[in-house]
Coordinates of C-alpha atoms (C1' of nucleotides) in Angstrom, one line a residue:
Chain A
X239 CA -45.5 40.4 18.1
X240 CA -45.7 42.6 21.1
X241 CA -41.9 41.9 21.9
X242 CA -40.3 41.9 18.0
X243 CA -36.9 40.2 17.7
X244 CA -34.3 41.8 18.5
X245 CA -32.2 43.3 15.4
X246 CA -29.1 41.3 14.7
X247 CA -25.7 42.6 13.8
X248 CA -26.4 40.6 10.6
X249 CA -29.3 42.8 9.5
X250 CA -27.7 46.3 10.9
X251 CA -24.1 45.6 8.8
X252 CA -26.1 44.5 5.7
X253 CA -28.7 47.5 5.8
X254 CA -25.7 49.8 6.3
X255 CA -23.5 48.1 3.2
X256 CA -26.1 49.7 1.0
X257 CA -25.0 53.3 -0.2
X258 CA -28.7 54.6 -0.9
X259 CA -29.8 53.6 2.6
X260 CA -26.5 55.2 4.4
X261 CA -27.8 58.1 2.4
X262 CA -31.1 58.0 3.5
X263 CA -29.8 57.9 7.7
X264 CA -27.8 60.8 6.9
X265 CA -30.6 62.8 5.4
X266 CA -32.7 61.4 8.4
X267 CA -30.2 62.8 10.7
X268 CA -31.6 66.4 9.8
X269 CA -35.2 65.7 10.5
X270 CA -38.0 63.1 10.5
X271 CA -39.4 62.5 7.1
X272 CA -41.9 61.3 5.1
X273 CA -41.6 58.3 2.5
X274 CA -42.6 60.3 -0.4
X275 CA -39.8 63.0 0.8
X276 CA -37.0 60.5 1.6
X277 CA -37.5 59.3 -1.9
X278 CA -37.5 62.8 -4.0
X279 CA -33.7 62.9 -4.1
X280 CA -33.0 59.5 -5.4
X281 CA -33.5 58.3 -8.9
X282 CA -35.2 55.0 -8.4
X283 CA -38.8 54.2 -8.1
X284 CA -40.7 54.9 -4.6
X285 CA -41.5 51.3 -4.5
X286 CA -37.3 50.9 -4.4
X287 CA -37.2 53.5 -1.4
X288 CA -39.9 51.7 0.3
X289 CA -38.0 48.5 0.3
X290 CA -35.1 50.4 1.5
X291 CA -36.9 51.6 4.3
X292 CA -38.3 48.4 5.2
X293 CA -34.8 47.0 5.8
X294 CA -34.0 50.2 7.6
X295 CA -36.4 49.3 10.0
X296 CA -36.0 45.7 10.3
X297 CA -32.6 46.5 11.7
X298 CA -33.9 48.8 13.7
X299 CA -31.9 51.5 12.4
X300 CA -35.2 53.6 11.7
X301 CA -38.5 53.4 13.2
X302 CA -41.8 54.2 11.0
X303 CA -45.1 55.7 12.5
X304 CA -48.3 56.2 10.1
X305 CA -49.9 59.2 10.6
X306 CA -52.7 59.8 8.3
X307 CA -51.7 58.3 5.2
X308 CA -47.9 59.4 5.6
X309 CA -45.4 57.2 7.7
X310 CA -42.9 59.0 9.3
X311 CA -39.3 58.0 9.3
X312 CA -37.3 58.3 12.1
X313 CA -34.0 57.8 13.1
X314 CA -33.1 54.9 16.0
X315 CA -29.5 55.5 16.8
X316 CA -29.6 52.3 19.2
X317 CA -28.6 49.7 16.5
X318 CA -26.0 51.9 15.1
X319 CA -24.7 52.0 18.4
X320 CA -24.8 48.1 18.9
X321 CA -22.9 48.1 15.8
X322 CA -20.2 50.5 17.0
X323 CA -20.1 48.2 20.3
X324 CA -19.3 45.4 18.5
X325 CA -16.9 46.9 16.2
X326 CA -15.1 48.4 19.5
X327 CA -15.1 45.0 21.2
X328 CA -11.9 44.4 19.1
X329 CA -10.5 46.8 21.8
X330 CA -8.1 50.0 21.9
X331 CA -7.0 49.5 18.3
X332 CA -3.2 50.9 18.4
X333 CA -2.7 54.4 18.2
X334 CA -2.1 55.2 14.8
X335 CA -0.8 57.1 11.8
X336 CA -3.7 59.4 11.7
X337 CA -2.4 61.9 9.1
X338 CA -3.1 58.4 6.7
X339 CA -6.4 58.2 8.2
X340 CA -7.2 61.7 7.8
X341 CA -6.4 61.3 3.9
X342 CA -8.5 58.1 3.8
X343 CA -11.3 60.2 5.3
X344 CA -10.9 62.9 2.9
X345 CA -11.3 60.3 0.2
X346 CA -14.1 58.5 1.4
X347 CA -16.5 61.2 2.9
X348 CA -17.2 62.8 0.1
X349 CA -19.1 59.7 -1.5
X350 CA -21.6 60.0 1.1
X351 CA -22.4 63.6 1.2
Chain B
X58 CA -1.3 48.4 -8.6
X59 CA 0.9 50.5 -6.2
X60 CA -1.7 52.7 -4.8
X61 CA -4.7 50.3 -4.3
X62 CA -8.2 52.2 -4.1
X63 CA -9.5 52.7 -0.5
X64 CA -11.8 50.3 0.7
X65 CA -15.2 51.5 0.8
X66 CA -17.7 51.7 3.0
X67 CA -20.2 49.2 1.1
X68 CA -17.6 47.1 1.2
X69 CA -16.3 47.4 4.7
X70 CA -20.1 47.1 6.5
X71 CA -21.2 43.9 3.5
X72 CA -18.0 42.3 4.9
X73 CA -18.9 43.0 8.4
X74 CA -22.9 42.1 7.5
X75 CA -21.9 37.9 7.2
X76 CA -21.8 36.0 10.8
X77 CA -19.4 33.7 9.7
X78 CA -16.9 36.4 8.4
X79 CA -17.5 37.9 11.8
X80 CA -16.6 35.1 13.6
X81 CA -13.3 34.6 11.2
X82 CA -12.4 38.6 12.3
X83 CA -12.8 37.7 16.4
X84 CA -10.4 34.7 15.8
X85 CA -8.2 36.7 14.4
X86 CA -7.9 38.9 17.2
X87 CA -6.4 36.2 19.1
X88 CA -3.4 35.7 16.9
X89 CA -2.6 35.6 12.8
X90 CA -3.9 32.7 11.6
X91 CA -3.1 30.5 8.1
X92 CA -6.2 30.0 5.8
X93 CA -6.3 26.3 7.1
X94 CA -6.4 26.9 10.6
X95 CA -9.2 29.8 10.0
X96 CA -11.5 27.2 8.3
X97 CA -10.9 24.4 11.1
X98 CA -13.7 25.3 13.5
X99 CA -16.4 25.8 10.2
X100 CA -18.4 23.5 8.7
X101 CA -18.1 24.7 5.3
X102 CA -15.4 23.8 2.8
X103 CA -12.0 25.9 2.6
X104 CA -12.8 26.8 -0.6
X105 CA -15.8 29.0 0.8
X106 CA -13.3 30.0 3.6
X107 CA -11.1 31.0 1.0
X108 CA -14.0 33.6 -0.3
X109 CA -14.7 35.0 3.1
X110 CA -10.9 36.2 4.0
X111 CA -10.7 37.5 0.1
X112 CA -14.0 39.6 0.7
X113 CA -12.4 40.5 4.3
X114 CA -9.3 41.7 2.6
X115 CA -10.9 43.5 -0.1
X116 CA -12.3 45.2 2.3
X117 CA -9.0 46.1 4.0
X118 CA -10.3 44.4 7.1
X119 CA -7.3 41.6 7.1
X120 CA -4.1 41.4 5.1
X121 CA -3.0 38.3 3.7
X122 CA 1.0 37.6 3.7
X123 CA 2.0 34.4 1.9
X124 CA 5.3 32.6 3.3
X125 CA 5.9 29.4 1.8
X126 CA 2.7 27.7 1.3
X127 CA 0.9 29.1 4.0
X128 CA -0.8 32.7 3.8
X129 CA -1.0 34.4 6.9
X130 CA -4.3 36.4 7.5
X131 CA -3.5 39.4 9.8
X132 CA -6.5 41.5 11.3
X133 CA -6.2 45.4 10.3
X134 CA -8.2 47.6 12.5
X135 CA -8.2 50.6 10.0
X136 CA -11.1 49.6 7.9
X137 CA -13.2 49.3 11.3
X138 CA -12.1 52.3 12.6
X139 CA -13.4 53.8 9.5
X140 CA -16.7 52.3 10.0
X141 CA -17.0 53.8 13.3
X142 CA -16.0 56.8 12.3
X143 CA -18.8 57.1 10.1
X144 CA -21.1 55.7 12.3
X145 CA -20.0 58.3 14.8
X146 CA -20.9 60.9 12.0
X147 CA -24.1 60.3 13.2
X148 CA -23.2 62.5 16.5
X149 CA -23.5 62.1 20.0
X150 CA -26.2 59.8 20.6
X151 CA -28.7 60.7 23.4
X152 CA -27.8 59.1 26.5
X153 CA -30.2 56.1 26.8
X154 CA -32.0 53.1 28.0
X155 CA -28.9 51.3 29.2
X156 CA -31.0 48.4 30.9
X157 CA -32.9 47.5 27.1
X158 CA -29.3 48.1 25.8
X159 CA -27.4 45.4 28.4
X160 CA -30.7 43.0 27.6
X161 CA -29.9 44.0 23.7
X162 CA -26.2 42.7 24.3
X163 CA -27.4 39.8 26.1
X164 CA -29.7 38.4 23.4
X165 CA -27.1 39.3 20.5
X166 CA -23.4 38.9 21.6
X167 CA -23.9 34.9 22.4
X168 CA -24.7 34.4 18.7
X169 CA -21.1 35.3 17.9
X170 CA -19.2 33.6 20.4
Chain C
dA153 C1' 11.5 12.2 -8.0
dA154 C1' 7.1 11.3 -5.2
dG155 C1' 3.7 12.1 -2.1
dA156 C1' 1.3 15.2 1.0
dT157 C1' -0.1 19.7 1.8
dC158 C1' -1.9 24.4 1.2
dG159 C1' -4.6 27.2 -1.4
dT160 C1' -6.9 29.3 -5.3
dC161 C1' -9.8 28.6 -9.7
dA162 C1' -13.4 27.4 -12.5
dA163 C1' -17.8 25.9 -12.9
dC164 C1' -22.0 25.4 -11.3
dC165 C1' -26.4 25.8 -8.3
dG166 C1' -30.0 27.9 -5.4
dA167 C1' -31.3 32.2 -2.8
dA168 C1' -31.5 36.7 -1.7
dA169 C1' -30.5 41.5 -3.4
dG170 C1' -31.7 45.4 -5.7
dG171 C1' -34.3 47.1 -9.1
dT172 C1' -38.7 47.8 -12.4
dT173 C1' -43.9 48.2 -13.1
dG174 C1' -48.7 47.9 -12.5
dA175 C1' -52.5 47.3 -9.3
dA176 C1' -54.3 47.6 -4.7
dT177 C1' -55.1 49.6 -0.6
dA178 C1' -55.9 53.9 2.5
dT179 C1' -56.5 58.4 3.7
dG180 C1' -57.5 63.1 2.6
dC181 C1' -59.7 66.8 0.4
dC182 C1' -63.9 69.2 -2.7
Chain D
dG240 C1' -69.1 60.0 -4.0
dG241 C1' -65.3 61.1 -6.4
dC242 C1' -60.4 62.2 -7.5
dA243 C1' -56.0 62.9 -5.6
dT244 C1' -52.0 61.6 -3.0
dA245 C1' -48.7 58.2 -0.2
dT246 C1' -47.4 53.9 0.3
dT247 C1' -48.0 49.2 -0.7
dC248 C1' -48.2 44.3 -2.8
dA249 C1' -47.6 41.1 -6.4
dA250 C1' -44.8 39.7 -10.2
dC251 C1' -41.2 39.5 -12.6
dC252 C1' -36.1 40.3 -14.1
dT253 C1' -30.8 40.2 -13.1
dT254 C1' -26.9 40.0 -10.6
dT255 C1' -24.5 38.9 -6.6
dC256 C1' -24.0 35.8 -2.7
dG257 C1' -22.5 31.8 -0.4
dG258 C1' -22.2 27.5 -1.0
dT259 C1' -20.6 23.1 -3.6
dT260 C1' -17.0 20.4 -6.3
dG261 C1' -12.9 18.7 -8.8
dA262 C1' -9.1 20.1 -10.8
dC263 C1' -4.8 22.8 -10.6
dG264 C1' -0.2 25.3 -9.0
dA265 C1' 2.8 26.1 -5.8
dT266 C1' 5.6 24.4 -1.8
dC267 C1' 7.3 21.3 1.6
dT268 C1' 8.8 17.1 2.8
dT269 C1' 11.2 12.3 2.4

DNA sequence: AAGATCGTCAACCGAAAGGTTGAATATGCC
DNA sequence: GGCATATTCAACCTTTCGGTTGACGATCTT
């Protein structure tokens, strides 16, 4: 198809809900990567990684371009921006207990590396 | 438990991945609501809504307080903020094709009301 | 006390998620 | 051509998800 359907918030948030996929996105922040290289640090099969990448691509969080036998994966920030925009539709949150928030982040973020 | 576990990004994004739950959050933006009133506009059973609310509460996107026989649901923006913070860890996205982005929003947002 | 209302629980269901393995399909290299 | 590499496909399995229904425990009302 020439004009593919826009990614849904369903697809975007669902894609982001999996820790493996979030880790993949973080890896792609560094550089574009081939599927095999994406798979390398994980303990799951290459086929499973391939599926994860398909889900990320479906949500348009990444794009995939095949050059030769290698399929390159590239971060596509637009979909993530769409997610934040939706969330920010919830308005200016009240200015808030930043200490508690920092503690929350300190506890949460190491989980992802 | 006195200090419940912090919500995981897994739970937050998974909670946001469902359109019914996003609609509920949007409703709660207006005002705190009782479970029955949350359920009213939807075509699914009260039990199903109750489960959705439990998932939102587990992710700490809402809190629930029982007063009398009524359980009040209240938006809790911290978890959403955590989600945006994670996403924004992806850095300053390149300034971008706003036309395309506007078109994307026009196509996507009506779905949620 | 009786009856209505609010909400959850428990058991069940079909579909989707996330994983596996083995075969298949391209492509690159000698 | 023949072999190795890169990736996906197909079939399968188990667990989770989103829904249903009916019974139940609380709580208000009369």
